[in-house]
C-alpha cells in the first residue's frame, strides 16, 4: 500500500476555516478525515476531494465516539500525522448574563473536547515518534473583549494547556501550533453564534454594543479562510513551525496592543512588584 504523505484528522469541517484547511490539505495529496455533526453532511464531504476526504459523524463532546474514530483511522492507516482541533463556537453575553450551564457547555466544547482529542492522539504520535497538533484558538485567546468573556475563558484555557503540551512533547518530535485568527469570513459570528438567554439592560453599552458589532459584520469579515488555510499548512510543514501563528491584521494589531498594555502595566508597578520579598 502506498502511504500518503500525511494523514490529517480535522474536527469541524462543515464550513469556514476547517473546510478550507481540509480542501487545501487534500488537494496537496494528503488524506483528510473530517468530523461533522450531521449525518447528511458526511457524503458531501466525501466528495470534496474524491478519494482524499472522508467524513466522520461526530459531536466532539462525545468522547467515547471520538475514541472509536481515532482508533478507526489509526487501524486503517497505522498513523495520524496531524490533528487539527477546529470545532467550537462563540458564546456571547456579559459575564453576569451567562448562566453556569451556558458557561459549562462553552468549556465542554471549546476546551474539554480539545483536551480529550489531544489526549487520544498523543499515544499514537508517541509510538510513531512524530506528529503535529494544531489548536485553532483565536485572538480572543490572548485579548478579551466585553460580551465575549466566556469565549475568552475557553480560548485562554486552550492556550494554557497547549503551551505546556508544547514543552512536554518537544523532545518527542511532536509539534504543537496554536493558531490565532482574527475575524475571518465564516459562520462564527452568524449562524454558529450562541447568545446568553439572559440579557441585562445595564450592559447594553458595553457587552451589548460589542455583540451587535460582531453580528453586524458577519459575512463581511476581512479574513479569507482559503488564505488562512494555506498559511497554516505552510507553517506546520515548515522546518520550524511557530508555537503561535497569528492570522490577519486585526489579530496582529490587537495582540500587539495587548502586549504593549502588559508592558506598560509592568513598568508602572515595577517598584511595588519588587518590594514584596523578605528583606
PDB file of C-alpha atoms in Angstrom:
ATOM      1  CA  UNK A   1       0.000   0.000   0.000  1.00  0.00           C
ATOM      2  CA  UNK A   2       1.269   3.449  -0.895  1.00  0.00           C
ATOM      3  CA  UNK A   3       1.220   5.588   2.236  1.00  0.00           C
ATOM      4  CA  UNK A   4       0.187   9.194   1.544  1.00  0.00           C
ATOM      5  CA  UNK A   5       2.465  11.938   2.724  1.00  0.00           C
ATOM      6  CA  UNK A   6       0.257  12.876   5.693  1.00  0.00           C
ATOM      7  CA  UNK A   7      -2.891  11.655   7.466  1.00  0.00           C
ATOM      8  CA  UNK A   8      -4.977  14.518   8.891  1.00  0.00           C
ATOM      9  CA  UNK A   9      -7.806  14.415  11.455  1.00  0.00           C
ATOM     10  CA  UNK A  10      -9.718  17.707  11.492  1.00  0.00           C
ATOM     11  CA  UNK A  11     -12.739  18.488  13.651  1.00  0.00           C
ATOM     12  CA  UNK A  12     -15.473  20.791  12.405  1.00  0.00           C
ATOM     13  CA  UNK A  13     -15.182  20.689   8.597  1.00  0.00           C
ATOM     14  CA  UNK A  14     -18.709  21.716   7.630  1.00  0.00           C
ATOM     15  CA  UNK A  15     -17.502  25.182   6.641  1.00  0.00           C
ATOM     16  CA  UNK A  16     -15.148  28.058   7.365  1.00  0.00           C
ATOM     17  CA  UNK A  17     -11.520  27.525   8.214  1.00  0.00           C
ATOM     18  CA  UNK A  18     -11.925  23.789   8.884  1.00  0.00           C
ATOM     19  CA  UNK A  19     -13.424  23.145   5.450  1.00  0.00           C
ATOM     20  CA  UNK A  20     -10.818  25.291   3.699  1.00  0.00           C
ATOM     21  CA  UNK A  21      -7.995  23.539   5.536  1.00  0.00           C
ATOM     22  CA  UNK A  22      -9.391  20.101   4.654  1.00  0.00           C
ATOM     23  CA  UNK A  23      -9.618  21.004   0.974  1.00  0.00           C
ATOM     24  CA  UNK A  24      -6.132  22.524   0.797  1.00  0.00           C
ATOM     25  CA  UNK A  25      -4.537  19.542   2.573  1.00  0.00           C
ATOM     26  CA  UNK A  26      -6.356  17.022   0.384  1.00  0.00           C
ATOM     27  CA  UNK A  27      -5.564  18.859  -2.828  1.00  0.00           C
ATOM     28  CA  UNK A  28      -1.889  18.793  -1.850  1.00  0.00           C
ATOM     29  CA  UNK A  29      -2.078  14.982  -1.840  1.00  0.00           C
ATOM     30  CA  UNK A  30      -2.736  14.238   1.809  1.00  0.00           C
ATOM     31  CA  UNK A  31      -5.645  12.209   3.193  1.00  0.00           C
ATOM     32  CA  UNK A  32      -8.080  14.063   5.432  1.00  0.00           C
ATOM     33  CA  UNK A  33     -10.594  12.671   7.890  1.00  0.00           C
ATOM     34  CA  UNK A  34     -13.017  15.399   8.876  1.00  0.00           C
ATOM     35  CA  UNK A  35     -15.707  15.382  11.540  1.00  0.00           C
ATOM     36  CA  UNK A  36     -19.239  16.709  11.060  1.00  0.00           C
ATOM     37  CA  UNK A  37     -22.183  16.781  13.435  1.00  0.00           C
ATOM     38  CA  UNK A  38     -24.930  15.997  10.906  1.00  0.00           C
ATOM     39  CA  UNK A  39     -25.042  12.623   9.094  1.00  0.00           C
ATOM     40  CA  UNK A  40     -26.258  14.223   5.854  1.00  0.00           C
ATOM     41  CA  UNK A  41     -23.013  16.245   5.699  1.00  0.00           C
ATOM     42  CA  UNK A  42     -20.781  13.182   5.625  1.00  0.00           C
ATOM     43  CA  UNK A  43     -21.287  12.091   1.999  1.00  0.00           C
ATOM     44  CA  UNK A  44     -20.933  15.659   0.752  1.00  0.00           C
ATOM     45  CA  UNK A  45     -17.560  15.918   2.482  1.00  0.00           C
ATOM     46  CA  UNK A  46     -16.529  12.572   0.979  1.00  0.00           C
ATOM     47  CA  UNK A  47     -16.897  14.189  -2.437  1.00  0.00           C
ATOM     48  CA  UNK A  48     -14.985  17.372  -1.551  1.00  0.00           C
ATOM     49  CA  UNK A  49     -11.757  15.888  -2.927  1.00  0.00           C
ATOM     50  CA  UNK A  50     -12.751  12.418  -4.062  1.00  0.00           C
ATOM     51  CA  UNK A  51     -10.552   9.672  -2.644  1.00  0.00           C
ATOM     52  CA  UNK A  52      -8.812  12.074  -0.291  1.00  0.00           C
ATOM     53  CA  UNK A  53     -11.502  13.430   2.054  1.00  0.00           C
ATOM     54  CA  UNK A  54     -13.508  11.166   4.355  1.00  0.00           C
ATOM     55  CA  UNK A  55     -16.327  12.406   6.566  1.00  0.00           C
ATOM     56  CA  UNK A  56     -16.928  11.106  10.082  1.00  0.00           C
ATOM     57  CA  UNK A  57     -20.068  11.863  12.067  1.00  0.00           C
ATOM     58  CA  UNK A  58     -19.071  13.225  15.470  1.00  0.00           C
ATOM     59  CA  UNK A  59     -20.253  15.555  18.179  1.00  0.00           C
ATOM     60  CA  UNK A  60     -16.896  16.457  19.716  1.00  0.00           C
ATOM     61  CA  UNK A  61     -18.453  16.331  23.181  1.00  0.00           C
ATOM     62  CA  UNK A  62     -18.998  12.571  22.715  1.00  0.00           C
ATOM     63  CA  UNK A  63     -15.560  11.448  23.880  1.00  0.00           C
ATOM     64  CA  UNK A  64     -16.336   7.754  23.568  1.00  0.00           C
ATOM     65  CA  UNK A  65     -17.271   8.180  19.906  1.00  0.00           C
ATOM     66  CA  UNK A  66     -14.148  10.287  19.365  1.00  0.00           C
ATOM     67  CA  UNK A  67     -12.049   7.444  20.768  1.00  0.00           C
ATOM     68  CA  UNK A  68     -13.684   4.999  18.351  1.00  0.00           C
ATOM     69  CA  UNK A  69     -12.999   7.239  15.356  1.00  0.00           C
ATOM     70  CA  UNK A  70      -9.382   7.926  16.275  1.00  0.00           C
ATOM     71  CA  UNK A  71      -8.865   4.163  16.667  1.00  0.00           C
ATOM     72  CA  UNK A  72     -10.563   3.571  13.300  1.00  0.00           C
ATOM     73  CA  UNK A  73      -8.190   5.940  11.498  1.00  0.00           C
ATOM     74  CA  UNK A  74      -5.143   4.517  13.271  1.00  0.00           C
ATOM     75  CA  UNK A  75      -6.156   0.944  12.433  1.00  0.00           C
ATOM     76  CA  UNK A  76      -6.772   1.830   8.802  1.00  0.00           C
ATOM     77  CA  UNK A  77      -3.535   3.729   8.144  1.00  0.00           C
ATOM     78  CA  UNK A  78      -1.306   2.894  11.096  1.00  0.00           C
ATOM     79  CA  UNK A  79      -0.759   6.539  11.948  1.00  0.00           C
ATOM     80  CA  UNK A  80      -2.203  10.009  12.418  1.00  0.00           C
ATOM     81  CA  UNK A  81       0.210  12.741  11.423  1.00  0.00           C
ATOM     82  CA  UNK A  82      -1.744  15.926  12.060  1.00  0.00           C
ATOM     83  CA  UNK A  83      -4.613  16.594  14.454  1.00  0.00           C
ATOM     84  CA  UNK A  84      -6.489  19.865  13.997  1.00  0.00           C
ATOM     85  CA  UNK A  85      -8.813  20.836  16.842  1.00  0.00           C
ATOM     86  CA  UNK A  86     -11.022  23.300  14.988  1.00  0.00           C
ATOM     87  CA  UNK A  87     -14.594  22.613  16.162  1.00  0.00           C
ATOM     88  CA  UNK A  88     -16.015  25.200  18.523  1.00  0.00           C
ATOM     89  CA  UNK A  89     -18.418  28.105  18.846  1.00  0.00           C
ATOM     90  CA  UNK A  90     -18.734  31.535  20.389  1.00  0.00           C
ATOM     91  CA  UNK A  91     -20.949  32.200  23.396  1.00  0.00           C
ATOM     92  CA  UNK A  92     -21.962  35.866  23.539  1.00  0.00           C
ATOM     93  CA  UNK A  93     -23.034  37.588  26.727  1.00  0.00           C
ATOM     94  CA  UNK A  94     -21.764  39.696  29.606  1.00  0.00           C
ATOM     95  CA  UNK A  95     -20.299  37.695  32.479  1.00  0.00           C
ATOM     96  CA  UNK A  96     -23.345  38.373  34.685  1.00  0.00           C
ATOM     97  CA  UNK A  97     -25.695  37.388  31.864  1.00  0.00           C
ATOM     98  CA  UNK A  98     -24.181  33.963  31.194  1.00  0.00           C
ATOM     99  CA  UNK A  99     -25.632  31.077  33.190  1.00  0.00           C
ATOM    100  CA  UNK A 100     -23.386  28.442  34.741  1.00  0.00           C
ATOM    101  CA  UNK A 101     -24.860  25.833  32.396  1.00  0.00           C
ATOM    102  CA  UNK A 102     -24.135  28.008  29.344  1.00  0.00           C
ATOM    103  CA  UNK A 103     -20.597  28.554  30.601  1.00  0.00           C
ATOM    104  CA  UNK A 104     -20.079  24.822  31.205  1.00  0.00           C
ATOM    105  CA  UNK A 105     -21.235  23.999  27.675  1.00  0.00           C
ATOM    106  CA  UNK A 106     -18.844  26.565  26.236  1.00  0.00           C
ATOM    107  CA  UNK A 107     -15.949  24.996  28.142  1.00  0.00           C
ATOM    108  CA  UNK A 108     -17.049  21.457  27.256  1.00  0.00           C
ATOM    109  CA  UNK A 109     -16.931  22.176  23.534  1.00  0.00           C
ATOM    110  CA  UNK A 110     -14.055  24.642  23.252  1.00  0.00           C
ATOM    111  CA  UNK A 111     -11.789  23.196  25.947  1.00  0.00           C
ATOM    112  CA  UNK A 112     -12.611  19.693  27.212  1.00  0.00           C
ATOM    113  CA  UNK A 113     -13.328  18.226  23.765  1.00  0.00           C
ATOM    114  CA  UNK A 114      -9.992  19.582  22.557  1.00  0.00           C
ATOM    115  CA  UNK A 115      -8.238  18.150  25.602  1.00  0.00           C
ATOM    116  CA  UNK A 116      -9.893  14.768  25.049  1.00  0.00           C
ATOM    117  CA  UNK A 117      -8.927  14.532  21.371  1.00  0.00           C
ATOM    118  CA  UNK A 118      -5.401  15.718  22.100  1.00  0.00           C
ATOM    119  CA  UNK A 119      -5.020  13.002  24.741  1.00  0.00           C
ATOM    120  CA  UNK A 120      -6.366  10.394  22.309  1.00  0.00           C
ATOM    121  CA  UNK A 121      -3.795  11.118  19.590  1.00  0.00           C
ATOM    122  CA  UNK A 122      -0.763  11.554  21.838  1.00  0.00           C
ATOM    123  CA  UNK A 123      -0.123   7.798  22.378  1.00  0.00           C
ATOM    124  CA  UNK A 124      -0.272   7.293  18.595  1.00  0.00           C
ATOM    125  CA  UNK A 125       2.148  10.127  17.935  1.00  0.00           C
ATOM    126  CA  UNK A 126       4.495   8.990  20.704  1.00  0.00           C
ATOM    127  CA  UNK A 127       4.526   5.499  19.214  1.00  0.00           C
ATOM    128  CA  UNK A 128       5.279   6.769  15.697  1.00  0.00           C
ATOM    129  CA  UNK A 129       7.739   9.309  17.146  1.00  0.00           C
ATOM    130  CA  UNK A 130       6.282  12.179  15.162  1.00  0.00           C
ATOM    131  CA  UNK A 131       3.181  14.287  14.776  1.00  0.00           C
ATOM    132  CA  UNK A 132       1.683  17.748  14.776  1.00  0.00           C
ATOM    133  CA  UNK A 133      -1.207  19.110  16.836  1.00  0.00           C
ATOM    134  CA  UNK A 134      -2.828  22.296  15.584  1.00  0.00           C
ATOM    135  CA  UNK A 135      -5.075  24.085  18.065  1.00  0.00           C
ATOM    136  CA  UNK A 136      -7.407  26.604  16.443  1.00  0.00           C
ATOM    137  CA  UNK A 137      -7.608  29.321  19.072  1.00  0.00           C
ATOM    138  CA  UNK A 138      -8.358  32.974  18.362  1.00  0.00           C
ATOM    139  CA  UNK A 139      -7.039  36.450  19.010  1.00  0.00           C
ATOM    140  CA  UNK A 140      -9.621  36.113  21.801  1.00  0.00           C
ATOM    141  CA  UNK A 141      -7.244  33.612  23.396  1.00  0.00           C
ATOM    142  CA  UNK A 142      -4.852  36.489  24.062  1.00  0.00           C
ATOM    143  CA  UNK A 143      -7.075  39.553  24.360  1.00  0.00           C
ATOM    144  CA  UNK A 144     -10.524  39.827  25.955  1.00  0.00           C
ATOM    145  CA  UNK A 145     -13.485  41.925  24.885  1.00  0.00           C
ATOM    146  CA  UNK A 146     -16.796  42.772  26.585  1.00  0.00           C
ATOM    147  CA  UNK A 147     -19.534  40.338  25.681  1.00  0.00           C
ATOM    148  CA  UNK A 148     -17.092  37.500  24.954  1.00  0.00           C
ATOM    149  CA  UNK A 149     -15.837  36.723  28.443  1.00  0.00           C
ATOM    150  CA  UNK A 150     -16.712  33.026  28.480  1.00  0.00           C
ATOM    151  CA  UNK A 151     -15.438  32.524  24.929  1.00  0.00           C
ATOM    152  CA  UNK A 152     -12.245  34.288  26.024  1.00  0.00           C
ATOM    153  CA  UNK A 153     -12.035  31.958  29.032  1.00  0.00           C
ATOM    154  CA  UNK A 154     -12.328  28.847  26.845  1.00  0.00           C
ATOM    155  CA  UNK A 155      -9.596  30.020  24.487  1.00  0.00           C
ATOM    156  CA  UNK A 156      -7.315  31.233  27.296  1.00  0.00           C
ATOM    157  CA  UNK A 157      -7.625  27.730  28.801  1.00  0.00           C
ATOM    158  CA  UNK A 158      -6.874  26.124  25.441  1.00  0.00           C
ATOM    159  CA  UNK A 159      -3.749  28.227  25.046  1.00  0.00           C
ATOM    160  CA  UNK A 160      -2.592  27.472  28.588  1.00  0.00           C
ATOM    161  CA  UNK A 161      -2.586  23.709  28.262  1.00  0.00           C
ATOM    162  CA  UNK A 162      -1.239  23.857  24.709  1.00  0.00           C
ATOM    163  CA  UNK A 163       1.784  25.897  25.813  1.00  0.00           C
ATOM    164  CA  UNK A 164       2.532  23.277  28.455  1.00  0.00           C
ATOM    165  CA  UNK A 165       1.993  20.458  25.955  1.00  0.00           C
ATOM    166  CA  UNK A 166       4.487  22.011  23.552  1.00  0.00           C
ATOM    167  CA  UNK A 167       7.128  21.949  26.295  1.00  0.00           C
ATOM    168  CA  UNK A 168       6.261  18.379  27.282  1.00  0.00           C
ATOM    169  CA  UNK A 169       6.452  16.938  23.754  1.00  0.00           C
ATOM    170  CA  UNK A 170       9.293  18.984  22.251  1.00  0.00           C
ATOM    171  CA  UNK A 171      11.800  16.139  22.648  1.00  0.00           C
ATOM    172  CA  UNK A 172       9.367  13.568  21.201  1.00  0.00           C
ATOM    173  CA  UNK A 173       9.201  15.151  17.736  1.00  0.00           C
ATOM    174  CA  UNK A 174       5.564  16.153  18.378  1.00  0.00           C
ATOM    175  CA  UNK A 175       4.937  19.756  17.398  1.00  0.00           C
ATOM    176  CA  UNK A 176       2.188  21.954  18.806  1.00  0.00           C
ATOM    177  CA  UNK A 177       0.985  25.063  16.986  1.00  0.00           C
ATOM    178  CA  UNK A 178      -1.651  27.468  18.325  1.00  0.00           C
ATOM    179  CA  UNK A 179      -3.458  29.358  15.558  1.00  0.00           C
ATOM    180  CA  UNK A 180      -4.905  32.755  16.495  1.00  0.00           C
ATOM    181  CA  UNK A 181      -7.174  34.124  13.761  1.00  0.00           C
ATOM    182  CA  UNK A 182      -8.850  37.484  13.863  1.00  0.00           C
ATOM    183  CA  UNK A 183     -12.232  37.991  12.152  1.00  0.00           C
ATOM    184  CA  UNK A 184     -12.496  35.577   9.206  1.00  0.00           C
ATOM    185  CA  UNK A 185     -15.430  35.246   6.828  1.00  0.00           C
ATOM    186  CA  UNK A 186     -17.011  32.186   8.450  1.00  0.00           C
ATOM    187  CA  UNK A 187     -20.265  31.442  10.283  1.00  0.00           C
ATOM    188  CA  UNK A 188     -18.664  32.046  13.698  1.00  0.00           C
ATOM    189  CA  UNK A 189     -20.352  35.437  14.136  1.00  0.00           C
ATOM    190  CA  UNK A 190     -23.526  34.338  12.365  1.00  0.00           C
ATOM    191  CA  UNK A 191     -25.369  31.021  12.486  1.00  0.00           C
ATOM    192  CA  UNK A 192     -22.806  29.382  14.779  1.00  0.00           C
ATOM    193  CA  UNK A 193     -23.015  32.067  17.466  1.00  0.00           C
ATOM    194  CA  UNK A 194     -24.957  31.495  20.693  1.00  0.00           C
ATOM    195  CA  UNK A 195     -26.389  34.368  22.777  1.00  0.00           C
ATOM    196  CA  UNK A 196     -26.919  34.024  26.514  1.00  0.00           C
ATOM    197  CA  UNK A 197     -30.589  33.608  27.410  1.00  0.00           C
ATOM    198  CA  UNK A 198     -30.432  36.379  29.999  1.00  0.00           C
ATOM    199  CA  UNK A 199     -29.930  39.968  28.799  1.00  0.00           C
ATOM    200  CA  UNK A 200     -29.368  42.779  31.325  1.00  0.00           C
ATOM    201  CA  UNK A 201     -30.009  46.325  30.100  1.00  0.00           C
ATOM    202  CA  UNK A 202     -27.166  47.858  32.107  1.00  0.00           C
ATOM    203  CA  UNK A 203     -24.638  46.051  29.881  1.00  0.00           C
ATOM    204  CA  UNK A 204     -26.118  47.324  26.624  1.00  0.00           C
ATOM    205  CA  UNK A 205     -23.415  49.966  26.075  1.00  0.00           C
ATOM    206  CA  UNK A 206     -20.528  47.543  26.728  1.00  0.00           C
ATOM    207  CA  UNK A 207     -21.218  43.862  26.074  1.00  0.00           C
ATOM    208  CA  UNK A 208     -24.355  44.605  24.058  1.00  0.00           C
ATOM    209  CA  UNK A 209     -22.599  47.075  21.788  1.00  0.00           C
ATOM    210  CA  UNK A 210     -19.727  44.669  21.106  1.00  0.00           C
ATOM    211  CA  UNK A 211     -22.117  41.799  20.344  1.00  0.00           C
ATOM    212  CA  UNK A 212     -24.109  43.915  17.897  1.00  0.00           C
ATOM    213  CA  UNK A 213     -20.897  44.968  16.164  1.00  0.00           C
ATOM    214  CA  UNK A 214     -19.804  41.346  15.762  1.00  0.00           C
ATOM    215  CA  UNK A 215     -23.226  40.243  14.496  1.00  0.00           C
ATOM    216  CA  UNK A 216     -23.346  43.098  12.004  1.00  0.00           C
ATOM    217  CA  UNK A 217     -20.022  42.298  10.354  1.00  0.00           C
ATOM    218  CA  UNK A 218     -20.867  38.618   9.839  1.00  0.00           C
ATOM    219  CA  UNK A 219     -20.288  37.871   6.167  1.00  0.00           C
ATOM    220  CA  UNK A 220     -18.032  40.889   5.611  1.00  0.00           C
ATOM    221  CA  UNK A 221     -15.022  39.979   7.784  1.00  0.00           C
ATOM    222  CA  UNK A 222     -11.666  40.691   6.132  1.00  0.00           C
ATOM    223  CA  UNK A 223     -10.121  37.256   6.722  1.00  0.00           C
ATOM    224  CA  UNK A 224     -10.110  34.819   3.792  1.00  0.00           C
ATOM    225  CA  UNK A 225     -10.433  31.184   5.027  1.00  0.00           C
ATOM    226  CA  UNK A 226      -8.596  29.803   1.985  1.00  0.00           C
ATOM    227  CA  UNK A 227      -5.615  32.093   2.556  1.00  0.00           C
ATOM    228  CA  UNK A 228      -5.750  31.266   6.258  1.00  0.00           C
ATOM    229  CA  UNK A 229      -5.663  27.544   5.460  1.00  0.00           C
ATOM    230  CA  UNK A 230      -2.692  27.998   3.141  1.00  0.00           C
ATOM    231  CA  UNK A 231      -0.835  29.892   5.877  1.00  0.00           C
ATOM    232  CA  UNK A 232      -1.488  27.101   8.404  1.00  0.00           C
ATOM    233  CA  UNK A 233      -0.210  24.412   6.031  1.00  0.00           C
ATOM    234  CA  UNK A 234       2.858  26.474   5.161  1.00  0.00           C
ATOM    235  CA  UNK A 235       3.679  26.938   8.837  1.00  0.00           C
ATOM    236  CA  UNK A 236       3.054  23.379  10.056  1.00  0.00           C
ATOM    237  CA  UNK A 237       5.064  21.857   7.194  1.00  0.00           C
ATOM    238  CA  UNK A 238       7.986  24.235   7.694  1.00  0.00           C
ATOM    239  CA  UNK A 239      11.198  23.127   9.377  1.00  0.00           C
ATOM    240  CA  UNK A 240      10.482  25.254  12.431  1.00  0.00           C
ATOM    241  CA  UNK A 241       6.734  25.820  12.977  1.00  0.00           C
ATOM    242  CA  UNK A 242       5.881  28.675  15.342  1.00  0.00           C
ATOM    243  CA  UNK A 243       4.226  27.999  18.676  1.00  0.00           C
ATOM    244  CA  UNK A 244       1.751  30.727  17.731  1.00  0.00           C
ATOM    245  CA  UNK A 245       0.550  31.605  14.255  1.00  0.00           C
ATOM    246  CA  UNK A 246      -1.468  34.833  14.160  1.00  0.00           C
ATOM    247  CA  UNK A 247      -3.774  35.227  11.155  1.00  0.00           C
ATOM    248  CA  UNK A 248      -4.880  38.610   9.855  1.00  0.00           C
ATOM    249  CA  UNK A 249      -4.017  42.252  10.523  1.00  0.00           C
ATOM    250  CA  UNK A 250      -6.805  42.815  13.107  1.00  0.00           C
ATOM    251  CA  UNK A 251      -5.448  39.930  15.171  1.00  0.00           C
ATOM    252  CA  UNK A 252      -1.860  41.103  14.827  1.00  0.00           C
ATOM    253  CA  UNK A 253      -2.749  44.679  15.817  1.00  0.00           C
ATOM    254  CA  UNK A 254      -4.954  43.561  18.698  1.00  0.00           C
ATOM    255  CA  UNK A 255      -2.374  41.186  20.170  1.00  0.00           C
ATOM    256  CA  UNK A 256       0.398  43.767  19.869  1.00  0.00           C
ATOM    257  CA  UNK A 257      -1.818  46.292  21.663  1.00  0.00           C
ATOM    258  CA  UNK A 258      -2.390  43.768  24.468  1.00  0.00           C
ATOM    259  CA  UNK A 259       1.353  43.120  24.826  1.00  0.00           C
ATOM    260  CA  UNK A 260       2.024  46.846  24.898  1.00  0.00           C
ATOM    261  CA  UNK A 261      -0.588  47.263  27.647  1.00  0.00           C
ATOM    262  CA  UNK A 262       1.011  44.486  29.708  1.00  0.00           C
ATOM    263  CA  UNK A 263       4.459  46.015  29.398  1.00  0.00           C
ATOM    264  CA  UNK A 264       3.123  49.437  30.410  1.00  0.00           C
ATOM    265  CA  UNK A 265       1.381  47.905  33.425  1.00  0.00           C
ATOM    266  CA  UNK A 266       4.552  46.083  34.470  1.00  0.00           C
ATOM    267  CA  UNK A 267       6.661  49.223  34.205  1.00  0.00           C
ATOM    268  CA  UNK A 268       4.233  51.428  36.151  1.00  0.00           C
ATOM    269  CA  UNK A 269       4.034  48.978  39.063  1.00  0.00           C
ATOM    270  CA  UNK A 270       7.540  47.535  38.935  1.00  0.00           C
ATOM    271  CA  UNK A 271       8.674  49.077  42.243  1.00  0.00           C
ATOM    272  CA  UNK A 272       5.639  47.693  44.049  1.00  0.00           C
ATOM    273  CA  UNK A 273       6.115  44.328  42.396  1.00  0.00           C
ATOM    274  CA  UNK A 274       9.735  44.062  43.504  1.00  0.00           C
ATOM    275  CA  UNK A 275       9.063  45.267  47.056  1.00  0.00           C
ATOM    276  CA  UNK A 276       7.393  42.002  48.122  1.00  0.00           C
ATOM    277  CA  UNK A 277      10.373  39.843  49.146  1.00  0.00           C
ATOM    278  CA  UNK A 278      11.825  39.291  52.573  1.00  0.00           C
ATOM    279  CA  UNK A 279      14.457  41.886  53.459  1.00  0.00           C
TER     280      UNK A 279
END
